[in-house]
Short mmCIF file of C-alpha atoms and ligand atoms in Angstrom, two decimals:
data_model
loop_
_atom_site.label_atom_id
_atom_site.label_comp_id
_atom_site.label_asym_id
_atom_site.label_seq_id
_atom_site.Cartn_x
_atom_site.Cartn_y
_atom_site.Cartn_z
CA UNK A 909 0.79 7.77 -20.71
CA UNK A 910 3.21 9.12 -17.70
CA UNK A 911 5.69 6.73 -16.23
CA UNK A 912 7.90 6.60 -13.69
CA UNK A 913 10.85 4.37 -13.35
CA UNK A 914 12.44 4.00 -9.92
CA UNK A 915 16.49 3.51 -9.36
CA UNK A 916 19.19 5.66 -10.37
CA UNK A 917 21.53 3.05 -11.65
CA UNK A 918 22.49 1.97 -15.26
CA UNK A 919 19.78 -0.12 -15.67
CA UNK A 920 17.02 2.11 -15.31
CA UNK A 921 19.08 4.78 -17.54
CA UNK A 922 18.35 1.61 -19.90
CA UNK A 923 14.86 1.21 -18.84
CA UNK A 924 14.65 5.31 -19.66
CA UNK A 925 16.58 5.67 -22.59
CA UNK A 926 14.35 3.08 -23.88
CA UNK A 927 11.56 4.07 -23.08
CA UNK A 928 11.56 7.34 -23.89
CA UNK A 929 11.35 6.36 -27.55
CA UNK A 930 8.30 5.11 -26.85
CA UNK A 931 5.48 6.54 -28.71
CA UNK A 932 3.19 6.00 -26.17
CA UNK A 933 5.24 7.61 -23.10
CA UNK A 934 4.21 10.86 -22.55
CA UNK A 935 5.89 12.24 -19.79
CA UNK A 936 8.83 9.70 -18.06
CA UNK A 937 9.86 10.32 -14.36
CA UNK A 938 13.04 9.13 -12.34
CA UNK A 939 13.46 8.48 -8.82
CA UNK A 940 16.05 9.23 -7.66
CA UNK A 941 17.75 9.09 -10.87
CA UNK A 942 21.39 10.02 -12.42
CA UNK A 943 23.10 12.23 -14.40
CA UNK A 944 21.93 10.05 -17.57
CA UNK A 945 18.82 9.27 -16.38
CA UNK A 946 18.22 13.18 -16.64
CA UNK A 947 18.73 13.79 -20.32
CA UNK A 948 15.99 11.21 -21.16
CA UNK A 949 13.58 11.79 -18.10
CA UNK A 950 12.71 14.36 -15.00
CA UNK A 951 14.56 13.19 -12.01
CA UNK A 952 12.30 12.97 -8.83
CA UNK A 953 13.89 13.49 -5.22
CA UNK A 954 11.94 10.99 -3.44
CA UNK A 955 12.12 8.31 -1.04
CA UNK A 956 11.47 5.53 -2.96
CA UNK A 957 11.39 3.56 0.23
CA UNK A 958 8.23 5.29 1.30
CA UNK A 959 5.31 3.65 -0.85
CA UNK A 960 2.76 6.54 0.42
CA UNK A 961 4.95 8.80 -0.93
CA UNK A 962 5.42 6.95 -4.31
CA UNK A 963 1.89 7.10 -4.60
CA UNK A 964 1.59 10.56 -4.24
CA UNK A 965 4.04 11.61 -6.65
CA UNK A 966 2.32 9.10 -9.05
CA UNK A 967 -1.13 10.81 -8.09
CA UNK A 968 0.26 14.38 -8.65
CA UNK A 969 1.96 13.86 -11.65
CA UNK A 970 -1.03 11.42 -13.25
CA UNK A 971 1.62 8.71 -14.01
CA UNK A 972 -0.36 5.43 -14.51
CA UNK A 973 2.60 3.16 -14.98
CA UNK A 974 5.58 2.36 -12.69
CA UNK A 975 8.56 0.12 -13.60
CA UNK A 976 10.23 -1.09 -10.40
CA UNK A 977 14.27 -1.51 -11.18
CA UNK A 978 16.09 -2.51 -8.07
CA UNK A 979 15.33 -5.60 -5.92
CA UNK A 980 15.41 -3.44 -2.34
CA UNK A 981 11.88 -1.90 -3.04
CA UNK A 982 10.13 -4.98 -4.46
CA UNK A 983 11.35 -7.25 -1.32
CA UNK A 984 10.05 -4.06 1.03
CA UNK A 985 6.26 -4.61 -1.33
CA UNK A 986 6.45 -1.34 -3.36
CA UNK A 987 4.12 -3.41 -6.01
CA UNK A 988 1.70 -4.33 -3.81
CA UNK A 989 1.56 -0.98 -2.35
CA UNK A 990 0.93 0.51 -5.83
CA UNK A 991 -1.50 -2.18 -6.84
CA UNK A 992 -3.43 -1.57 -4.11
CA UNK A 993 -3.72 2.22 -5.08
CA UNK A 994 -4.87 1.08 -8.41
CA UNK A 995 -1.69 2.14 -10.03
CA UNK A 996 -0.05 -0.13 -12.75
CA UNK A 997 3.54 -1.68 -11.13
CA UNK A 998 5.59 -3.65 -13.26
CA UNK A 999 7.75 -6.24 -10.87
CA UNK A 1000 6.41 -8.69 -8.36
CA UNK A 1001 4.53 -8.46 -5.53
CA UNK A 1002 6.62 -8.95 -2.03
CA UNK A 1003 5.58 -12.40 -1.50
CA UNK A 1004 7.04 -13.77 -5.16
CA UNK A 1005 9.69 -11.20 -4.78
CA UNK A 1006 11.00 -13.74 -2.12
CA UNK A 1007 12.35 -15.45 -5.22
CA UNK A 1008 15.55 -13.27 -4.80
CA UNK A 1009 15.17 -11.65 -1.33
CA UNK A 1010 16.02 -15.63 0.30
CA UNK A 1011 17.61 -18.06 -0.80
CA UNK A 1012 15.92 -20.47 1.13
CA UNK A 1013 12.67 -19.69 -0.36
CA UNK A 1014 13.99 -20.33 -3.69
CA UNK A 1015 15.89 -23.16 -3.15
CA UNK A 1016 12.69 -24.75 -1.35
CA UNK A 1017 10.53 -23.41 -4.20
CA UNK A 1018 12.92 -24.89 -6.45
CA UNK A 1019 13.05 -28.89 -4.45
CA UNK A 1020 9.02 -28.48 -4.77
CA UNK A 1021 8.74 -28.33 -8.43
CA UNK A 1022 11.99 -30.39 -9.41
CA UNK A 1023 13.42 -27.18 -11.00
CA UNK A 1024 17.06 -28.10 -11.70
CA UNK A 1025 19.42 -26.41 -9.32
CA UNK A 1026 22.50 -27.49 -6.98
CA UNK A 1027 21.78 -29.73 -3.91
CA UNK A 1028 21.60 -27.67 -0.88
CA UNK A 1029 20.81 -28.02 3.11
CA UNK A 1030 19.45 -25.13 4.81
CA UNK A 1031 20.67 -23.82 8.61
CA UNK A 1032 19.31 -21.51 11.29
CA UNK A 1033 21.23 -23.40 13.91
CA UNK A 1034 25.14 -22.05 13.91
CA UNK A 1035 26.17 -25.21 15.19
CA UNK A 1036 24.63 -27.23 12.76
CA UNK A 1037 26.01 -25.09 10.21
CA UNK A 1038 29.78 -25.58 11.68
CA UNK A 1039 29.01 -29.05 12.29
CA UNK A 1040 28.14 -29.10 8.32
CA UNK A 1041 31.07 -27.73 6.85
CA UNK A 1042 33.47 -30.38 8.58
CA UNK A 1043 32.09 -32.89 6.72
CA UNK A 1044 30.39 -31.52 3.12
CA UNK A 1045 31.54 -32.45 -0.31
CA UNK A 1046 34.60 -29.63 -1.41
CA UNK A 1047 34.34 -27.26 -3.11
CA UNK A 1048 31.09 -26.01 -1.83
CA UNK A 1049 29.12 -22.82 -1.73
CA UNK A 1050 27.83 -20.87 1.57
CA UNK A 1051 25.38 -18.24 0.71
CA UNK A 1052 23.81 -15.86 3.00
CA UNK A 1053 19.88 -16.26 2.83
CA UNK A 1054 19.12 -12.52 2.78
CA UNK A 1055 19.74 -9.44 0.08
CA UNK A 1056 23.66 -8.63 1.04
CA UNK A 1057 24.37 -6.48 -2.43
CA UNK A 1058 25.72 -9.90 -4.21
CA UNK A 1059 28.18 -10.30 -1.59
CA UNK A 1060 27.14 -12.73 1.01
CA UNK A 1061 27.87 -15.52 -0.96
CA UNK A 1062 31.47 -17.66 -0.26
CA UNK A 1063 32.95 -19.94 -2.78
CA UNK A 1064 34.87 -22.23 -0.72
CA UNK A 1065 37.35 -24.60 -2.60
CA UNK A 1066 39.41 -26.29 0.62
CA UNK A 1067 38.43 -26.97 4.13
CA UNK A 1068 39.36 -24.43 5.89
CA UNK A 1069 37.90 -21.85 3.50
CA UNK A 1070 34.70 -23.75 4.16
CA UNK A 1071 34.89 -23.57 7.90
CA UNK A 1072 35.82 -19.85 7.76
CA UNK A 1073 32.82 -19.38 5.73
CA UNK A 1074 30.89 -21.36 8.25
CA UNK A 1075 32.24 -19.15 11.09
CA UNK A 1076 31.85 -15.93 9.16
CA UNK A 1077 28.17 -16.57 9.01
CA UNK A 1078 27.38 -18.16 12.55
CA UNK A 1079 29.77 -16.59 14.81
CA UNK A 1080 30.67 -13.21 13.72
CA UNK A 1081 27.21 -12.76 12.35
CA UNK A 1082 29.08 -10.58 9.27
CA UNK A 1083 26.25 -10.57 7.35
CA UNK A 1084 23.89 -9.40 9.59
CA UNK A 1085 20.07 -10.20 9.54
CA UNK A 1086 20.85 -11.49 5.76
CA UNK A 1087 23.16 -14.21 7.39
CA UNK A 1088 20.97 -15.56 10.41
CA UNK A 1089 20.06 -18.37 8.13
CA UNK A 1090 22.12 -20.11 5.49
CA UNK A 1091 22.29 -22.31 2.27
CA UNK A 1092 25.07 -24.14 1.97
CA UNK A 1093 25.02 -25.86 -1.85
CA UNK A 1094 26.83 -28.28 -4.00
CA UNK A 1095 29.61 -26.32 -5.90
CA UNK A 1096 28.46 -26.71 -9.74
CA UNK A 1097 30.33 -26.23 -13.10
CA UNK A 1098 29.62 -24.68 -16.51
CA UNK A 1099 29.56 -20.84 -17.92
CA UNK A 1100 26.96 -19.25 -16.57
CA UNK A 1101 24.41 -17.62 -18.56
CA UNK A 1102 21.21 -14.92 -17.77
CA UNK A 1103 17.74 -15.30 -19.40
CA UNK A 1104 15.36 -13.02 -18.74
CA UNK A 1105 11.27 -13.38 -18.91
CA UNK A 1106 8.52 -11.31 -18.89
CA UNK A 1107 5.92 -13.05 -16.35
CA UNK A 1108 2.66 -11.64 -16.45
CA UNK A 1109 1.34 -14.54 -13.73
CA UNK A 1110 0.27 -17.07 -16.25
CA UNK A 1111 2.38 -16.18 -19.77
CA UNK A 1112 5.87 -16.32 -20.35
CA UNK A 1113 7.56 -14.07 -22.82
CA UNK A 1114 11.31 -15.10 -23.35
CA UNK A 1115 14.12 -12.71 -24.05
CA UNK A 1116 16.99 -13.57 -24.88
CA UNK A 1117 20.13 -14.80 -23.04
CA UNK A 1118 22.73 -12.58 -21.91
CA UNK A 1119 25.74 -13.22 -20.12
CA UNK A 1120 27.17 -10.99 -16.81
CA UNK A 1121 31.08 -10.71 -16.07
CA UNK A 1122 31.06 -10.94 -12.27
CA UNK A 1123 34.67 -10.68 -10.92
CA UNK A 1124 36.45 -7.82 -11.34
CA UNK A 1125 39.53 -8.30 -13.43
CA UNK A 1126 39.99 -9.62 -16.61
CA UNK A 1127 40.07 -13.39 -16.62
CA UNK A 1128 37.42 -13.53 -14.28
CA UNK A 1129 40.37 -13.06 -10.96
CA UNK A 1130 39.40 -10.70 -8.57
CA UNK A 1131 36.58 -10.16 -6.44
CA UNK A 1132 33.35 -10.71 -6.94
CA UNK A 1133 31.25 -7.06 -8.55
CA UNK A 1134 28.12 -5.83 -9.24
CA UNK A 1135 29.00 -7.09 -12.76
CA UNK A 1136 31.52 -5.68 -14.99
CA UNK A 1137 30.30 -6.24 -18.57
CA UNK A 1138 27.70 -8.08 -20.46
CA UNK A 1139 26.84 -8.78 -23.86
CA UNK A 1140 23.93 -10.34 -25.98
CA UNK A 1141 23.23 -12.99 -27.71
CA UNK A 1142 25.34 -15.90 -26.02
CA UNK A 1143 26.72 -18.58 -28.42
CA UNK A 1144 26.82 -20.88 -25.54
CA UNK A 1145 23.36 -20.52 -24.79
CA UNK A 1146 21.99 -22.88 -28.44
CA UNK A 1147 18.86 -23.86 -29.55
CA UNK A 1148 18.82 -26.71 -27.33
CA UNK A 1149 19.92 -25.19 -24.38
CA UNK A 1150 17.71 -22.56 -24.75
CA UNK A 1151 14.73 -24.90 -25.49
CA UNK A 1152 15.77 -26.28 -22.49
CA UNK A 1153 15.84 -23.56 -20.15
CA UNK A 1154 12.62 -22.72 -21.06
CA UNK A 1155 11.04 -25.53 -20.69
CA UNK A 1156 12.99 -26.78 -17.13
CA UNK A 1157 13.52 -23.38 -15.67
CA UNK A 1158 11.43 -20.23 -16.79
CA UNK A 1159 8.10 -21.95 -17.63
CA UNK A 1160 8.23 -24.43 -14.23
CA UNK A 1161 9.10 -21.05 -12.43
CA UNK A 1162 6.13 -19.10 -13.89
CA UNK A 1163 3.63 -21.95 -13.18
CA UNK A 1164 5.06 -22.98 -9.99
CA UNK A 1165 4.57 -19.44 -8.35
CA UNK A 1166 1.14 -19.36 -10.04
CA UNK A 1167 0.53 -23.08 -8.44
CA UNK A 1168 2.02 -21.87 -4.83
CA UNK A 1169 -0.63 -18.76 -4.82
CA UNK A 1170 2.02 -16.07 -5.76
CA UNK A 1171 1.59 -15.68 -8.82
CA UNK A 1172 5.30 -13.77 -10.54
CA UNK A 1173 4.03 -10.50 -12.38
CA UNK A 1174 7.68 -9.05 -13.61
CA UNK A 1175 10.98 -9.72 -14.61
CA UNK A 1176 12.01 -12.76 -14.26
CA UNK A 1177 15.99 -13.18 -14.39
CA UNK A 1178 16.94 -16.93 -14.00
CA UNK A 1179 20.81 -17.00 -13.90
CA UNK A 1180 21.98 -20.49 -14.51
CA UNK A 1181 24.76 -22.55 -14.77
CA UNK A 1182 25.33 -24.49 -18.12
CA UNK A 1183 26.45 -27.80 -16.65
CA UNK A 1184 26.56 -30.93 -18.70
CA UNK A 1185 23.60 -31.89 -17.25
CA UNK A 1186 21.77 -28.80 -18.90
CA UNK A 1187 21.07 -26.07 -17.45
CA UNK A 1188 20.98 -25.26 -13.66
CA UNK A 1189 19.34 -22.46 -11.89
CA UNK A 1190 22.26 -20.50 -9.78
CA UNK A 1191 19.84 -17.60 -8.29
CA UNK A 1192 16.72 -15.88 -9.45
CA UNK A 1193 16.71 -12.74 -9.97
CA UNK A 1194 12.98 -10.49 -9.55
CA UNK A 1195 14.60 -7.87 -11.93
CA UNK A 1196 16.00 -6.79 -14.64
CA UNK A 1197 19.88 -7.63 -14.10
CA UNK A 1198 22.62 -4.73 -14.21
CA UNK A 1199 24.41 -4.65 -16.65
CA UNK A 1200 22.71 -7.59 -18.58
CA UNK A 1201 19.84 -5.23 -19.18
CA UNK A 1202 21.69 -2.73 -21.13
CA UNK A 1203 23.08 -4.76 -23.91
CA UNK A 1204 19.45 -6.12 -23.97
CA UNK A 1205 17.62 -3.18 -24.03
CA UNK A 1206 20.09 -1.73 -26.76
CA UNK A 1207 19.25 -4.66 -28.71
CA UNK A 1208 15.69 -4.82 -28.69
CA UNK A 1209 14.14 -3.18 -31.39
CA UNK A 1210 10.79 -2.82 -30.61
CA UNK A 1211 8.19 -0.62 -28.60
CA UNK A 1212 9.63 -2.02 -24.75
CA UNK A 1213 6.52 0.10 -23.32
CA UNK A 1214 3.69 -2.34 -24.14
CA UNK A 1215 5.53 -5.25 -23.30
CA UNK A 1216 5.35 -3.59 -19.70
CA UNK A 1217 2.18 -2.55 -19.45
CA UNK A 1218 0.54 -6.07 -20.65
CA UNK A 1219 3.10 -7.68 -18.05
CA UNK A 1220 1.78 -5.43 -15.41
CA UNK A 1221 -1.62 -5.83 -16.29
CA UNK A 1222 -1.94 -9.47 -16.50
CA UNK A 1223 -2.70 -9.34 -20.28
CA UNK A 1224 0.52 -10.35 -21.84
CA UNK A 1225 -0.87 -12.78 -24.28
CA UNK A 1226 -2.01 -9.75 -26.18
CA UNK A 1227 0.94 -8.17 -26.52
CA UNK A 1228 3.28 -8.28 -29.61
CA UNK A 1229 6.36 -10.69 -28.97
CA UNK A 1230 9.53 -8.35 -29.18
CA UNK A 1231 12.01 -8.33 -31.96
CA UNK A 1232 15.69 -7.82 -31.71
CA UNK A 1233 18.50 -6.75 -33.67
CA UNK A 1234 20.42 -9.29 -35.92
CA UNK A 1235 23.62 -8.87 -34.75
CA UNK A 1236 25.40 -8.09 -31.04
CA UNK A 1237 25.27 -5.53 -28.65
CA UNK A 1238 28.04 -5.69 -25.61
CA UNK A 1239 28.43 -3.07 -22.37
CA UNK A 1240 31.61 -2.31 -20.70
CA UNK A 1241 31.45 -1.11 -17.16
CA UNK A 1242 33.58 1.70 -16.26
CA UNK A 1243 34.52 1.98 -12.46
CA UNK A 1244 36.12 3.98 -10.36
CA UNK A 1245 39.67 2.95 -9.06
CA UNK A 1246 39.18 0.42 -5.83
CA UNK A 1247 35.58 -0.72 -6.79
CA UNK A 1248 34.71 -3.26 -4.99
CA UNK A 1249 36.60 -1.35 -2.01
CA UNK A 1250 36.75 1.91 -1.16
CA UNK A 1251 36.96 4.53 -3.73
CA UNK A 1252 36.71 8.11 -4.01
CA UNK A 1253 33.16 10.23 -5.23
CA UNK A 1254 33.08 13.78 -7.13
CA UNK A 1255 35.60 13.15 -10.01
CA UNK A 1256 35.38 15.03 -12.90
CA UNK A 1257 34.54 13.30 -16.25
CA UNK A 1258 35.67 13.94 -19.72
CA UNK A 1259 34.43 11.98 -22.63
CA UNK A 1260 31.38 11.17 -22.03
CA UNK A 1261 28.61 13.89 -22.84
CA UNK A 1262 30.45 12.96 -26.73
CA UNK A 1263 27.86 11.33 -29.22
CA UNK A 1264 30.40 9.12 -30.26
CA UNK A 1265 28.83 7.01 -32.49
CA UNK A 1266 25.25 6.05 -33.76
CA UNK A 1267 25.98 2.20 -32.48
CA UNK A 1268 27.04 3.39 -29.14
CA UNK A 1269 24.86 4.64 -26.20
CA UNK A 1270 26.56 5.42 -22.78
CA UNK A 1271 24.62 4.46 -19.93
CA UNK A 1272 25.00 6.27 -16.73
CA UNK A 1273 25.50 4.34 -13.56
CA UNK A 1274 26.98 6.35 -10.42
CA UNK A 1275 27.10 9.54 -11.80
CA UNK A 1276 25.65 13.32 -10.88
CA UNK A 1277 25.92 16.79 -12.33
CA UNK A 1278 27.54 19.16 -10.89
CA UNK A 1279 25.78 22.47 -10.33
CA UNK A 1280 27.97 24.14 -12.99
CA UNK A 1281 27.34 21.14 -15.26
CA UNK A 1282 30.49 19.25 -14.72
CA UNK A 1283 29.61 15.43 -14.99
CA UNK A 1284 31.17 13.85 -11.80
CA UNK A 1285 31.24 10.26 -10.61
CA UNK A 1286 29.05 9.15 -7.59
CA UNK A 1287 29.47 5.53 -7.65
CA UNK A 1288 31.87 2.48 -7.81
CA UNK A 1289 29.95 1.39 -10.92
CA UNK A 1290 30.04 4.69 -12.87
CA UNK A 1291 29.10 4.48 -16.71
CA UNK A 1292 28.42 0.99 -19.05
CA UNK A 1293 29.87 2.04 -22.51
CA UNK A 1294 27.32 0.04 -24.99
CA UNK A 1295 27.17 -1.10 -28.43
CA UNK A 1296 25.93 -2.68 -31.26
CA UNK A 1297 27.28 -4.82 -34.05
CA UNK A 1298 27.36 -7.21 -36.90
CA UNK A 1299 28.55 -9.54 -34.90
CA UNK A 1300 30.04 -9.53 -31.19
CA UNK A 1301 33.86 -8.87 -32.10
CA UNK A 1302 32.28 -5.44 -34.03
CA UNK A 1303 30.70 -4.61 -30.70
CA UNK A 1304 33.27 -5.10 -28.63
CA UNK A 1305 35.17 -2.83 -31.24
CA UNK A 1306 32.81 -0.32 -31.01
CA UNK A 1307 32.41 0.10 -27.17
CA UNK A 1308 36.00 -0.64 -26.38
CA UNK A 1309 36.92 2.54 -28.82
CA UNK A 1310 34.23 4.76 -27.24
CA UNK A 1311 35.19 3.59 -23.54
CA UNK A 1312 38.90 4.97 -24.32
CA UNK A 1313 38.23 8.26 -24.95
CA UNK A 1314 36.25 8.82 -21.72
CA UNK A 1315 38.43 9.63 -18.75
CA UNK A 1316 38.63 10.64 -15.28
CA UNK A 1317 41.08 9.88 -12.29
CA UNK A 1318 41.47 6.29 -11.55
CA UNK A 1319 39.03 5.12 -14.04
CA UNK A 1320 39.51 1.55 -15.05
CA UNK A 1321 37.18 -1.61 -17.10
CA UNK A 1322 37.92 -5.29 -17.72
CA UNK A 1323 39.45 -5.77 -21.24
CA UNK A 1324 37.94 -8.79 -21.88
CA UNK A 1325 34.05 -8.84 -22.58
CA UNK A 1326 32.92 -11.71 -24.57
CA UNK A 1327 35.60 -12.93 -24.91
CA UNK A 1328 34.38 -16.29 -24.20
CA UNK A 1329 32.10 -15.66 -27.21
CA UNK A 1330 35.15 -14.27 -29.21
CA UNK A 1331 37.38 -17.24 -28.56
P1 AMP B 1155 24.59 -15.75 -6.48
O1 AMP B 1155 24.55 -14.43 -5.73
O2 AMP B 1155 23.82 -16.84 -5.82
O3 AMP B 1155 24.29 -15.59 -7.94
O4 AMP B 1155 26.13 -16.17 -6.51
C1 AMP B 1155 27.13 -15.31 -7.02
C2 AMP B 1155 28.06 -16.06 -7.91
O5 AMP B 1155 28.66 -17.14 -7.20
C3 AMP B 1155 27.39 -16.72 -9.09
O6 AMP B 1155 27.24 -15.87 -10.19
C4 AMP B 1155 28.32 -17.86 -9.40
O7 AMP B 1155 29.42 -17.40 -10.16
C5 AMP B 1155 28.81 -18.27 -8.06
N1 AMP B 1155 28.03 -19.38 -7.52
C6 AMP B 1155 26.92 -19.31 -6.75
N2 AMP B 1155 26.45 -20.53 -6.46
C7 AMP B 1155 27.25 -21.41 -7.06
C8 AMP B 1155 27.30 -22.84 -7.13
N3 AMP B 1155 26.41 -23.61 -6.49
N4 AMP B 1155 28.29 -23.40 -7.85
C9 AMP B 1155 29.22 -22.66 -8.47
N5 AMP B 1155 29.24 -21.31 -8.44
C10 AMP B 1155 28.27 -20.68 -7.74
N1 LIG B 1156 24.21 -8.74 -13.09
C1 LIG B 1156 23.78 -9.43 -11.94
C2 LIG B 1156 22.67 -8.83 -11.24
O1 LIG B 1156 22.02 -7.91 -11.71
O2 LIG B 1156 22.37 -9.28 -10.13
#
């Protein structure tokens, strides 16, 4: 079968790379694509953002599955566009993709079917909101209901950094449309930890857990990122907790959105807070997470196509449960110098067209190809050095030697991957 993935970051070079070993993917499409993305798959020039048009490249190409990577198109209802064509999606329709696109929705969702989570009130009024903040429990959190690219969300840990938040959001309006309505929550504490699920509207298929490195430096100081590094399995995430999230988070999810009339047909990334109370949802996700997905991906062992399909399809009961390597597997983001800021595009880079080792895949993330070949960067998030081990400390090994011989001006990573795992 032909399928076409849409995003151009380092997750779908996952979602390519891995399914291009498929033996049932015939020909595998990219929109818009990367520089990686283009070894594994044809890169498409299309507006992803237009779902007539994804339907006609789907028509003229005969692709009959499409995996959905980013959250922007699933909130804007590219699945139910592509449904309604009779064309296979895999991710959510709009409706449950409200899950992640506010965080109203979800917290409400969440109150309704005693899904564990912080405490939160809700504001559309700005003076309620300011009135709020004078008096909530510190620290607290003030998040932004709308999609704000994992920024609109303000950990406040005095007073004053509480009221600025407050003002941020209802005076200066600095998160536009995704700020006209807000969640402040009760500040909660734990490691946090990512389990995905494959939701097919009634079964559940468990991966499992990963955990994300936010902030940008090592020791988790510095701004918040798109995520800096993740690795798989999580020795924090146990049996028990495990069992638990399951059973208090990704099952209630599934059969809650099934019970509310939107049913979830996707990804479903619950990122949670370990507290000693068990687990605690922090957000949902309606996608695969970057860069949780590529330590994930490198991991699993098995066919990732079917799991897809039957996902998309409504008929994952059928489908073979996936099996995953015994050991680790741990990405390293690469970024360009002043990600989060401002940085600078079109930097050559050397290093990493090398096959460095049969344990180690490098994912592209903001990069393009020159039209003389030259590999330059495009992004603040540029390439996720992965690999696989015996056990975490080999991966880390592994993708910390192969990230050190790639190079280009002002490149830079966080040393320190797992090593809440390690220590
Ligand atoms: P979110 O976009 O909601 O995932 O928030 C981004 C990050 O802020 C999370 O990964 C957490 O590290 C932190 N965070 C969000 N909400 C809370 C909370 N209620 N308590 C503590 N930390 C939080
Ligand atoms: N790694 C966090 C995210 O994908 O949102």
């Amino acid at each position: 079968m032909n399928v076409l993935v849409i995003g151009g970051g380092g997750r779908e070079h996952a979602l390519c790379w891995k399914l291009a070993r498929s033996p049932l993917c015939d020909s595998l499409y990219c929109a818009p694509g990367n520089a990686g993305t283009a070894t594994v798959a044809k890169n498409l020039e299309l507006d992803v953002g237009d779902g007539a048009a994804v339907v006609e490249a789907c028509r003229e190409r005969d692709v009959s599955l499409v995996v959905i990577g980013p959250e922007a198109p699933l909130v804007a209802g590219l699945a139910d566009t592509l449904s309604t064509a009779g064309i296979a999606a895999f991710g959510p329709s709009a409706a449950a993709a409200q899950l992640e696109g506010s965080k109203s929705f979800a917290k409400e969702f969440m109150q309704r079917h005693g899904i564990p989570t912080a405490g939160a009130h809700v504001f559309d009024d700005g003076a309620a909101l300011q009135a709020h903040v004078e008096t909530c429990p510190i620290p607290t959190v003030v998040k932004a209901d709308g999609l704000a690219g994992g920024k609109g969300v303000l950990i406040c840990t005095t007073r004053d950094e509480a009221r600025a938040a407050g003002e941020a959001m209802a005076v200066e309006g600095r998160f536009g449309d995704a700020g006209s309505r807000v969640v402040v929550e009760e500040f909660m504490e734990g490691e946090e930890a990512t389990i995905f699920a494959l939701v097919d509207g009634e079964s559940v298929v468990v991966l499992q857990a990963s955990q994300d490195h936010k902030r940008r430096f090592d020791g988790d100081a510095g701004p918040n990122t798109g995520g800096m590094g993740a690795y798989t399995p999580v020795p924090a995430v146990d049996d028990e907790v495990f069992a638990r999230a399951v059973n208090e988070v990704l099952l209630p999810t599934a059969r809650g959105m099934a019970a509310d009339g939107m049913p979830y047909r996707g990804l479903l990334y619950a990122g949670l807070m370990l507290t000693a109370e068990g687990p605690h949802v922090v957000e949902y996700n309606v996608r695969f997470g970057d860069p949780e997905c590529q330590p994930i991906l490198l991991a699993m062992e098995s066919d990732l196509l079917p799991l897809l399909l039957a996902t998309a399809q409504g008929r994952l009961d059928e489908a073979e449960p996936p099996v995953f390597f015994d050991g680790a597997t741990l990405c390293v983001v690469l970024v360009s110098g002043g990600y989060p800021g401002p940085y600078d595009k079109g930097l050559p880079i050397a290093g990493a067209d090398a096959e460095v080792d049969e344990n180690v895949v490098v994912f592209h993330a903001g990069t393009r190809r020159a039209d003389d070949g030259t590999l330059l960067t495009s992004g603040g998030r540029v390439l996720g050095v992965t690999a696989r081990g015996a056990t975490v400390v080999q991966a880390r090994d592994r993708a910390y030697a192969a990230a050190r011989t790639i190079h280009w001006d002002g490149v830079d990573f966080r040393t320190d991957i797992a090593a809440r795992a390690i220590r």
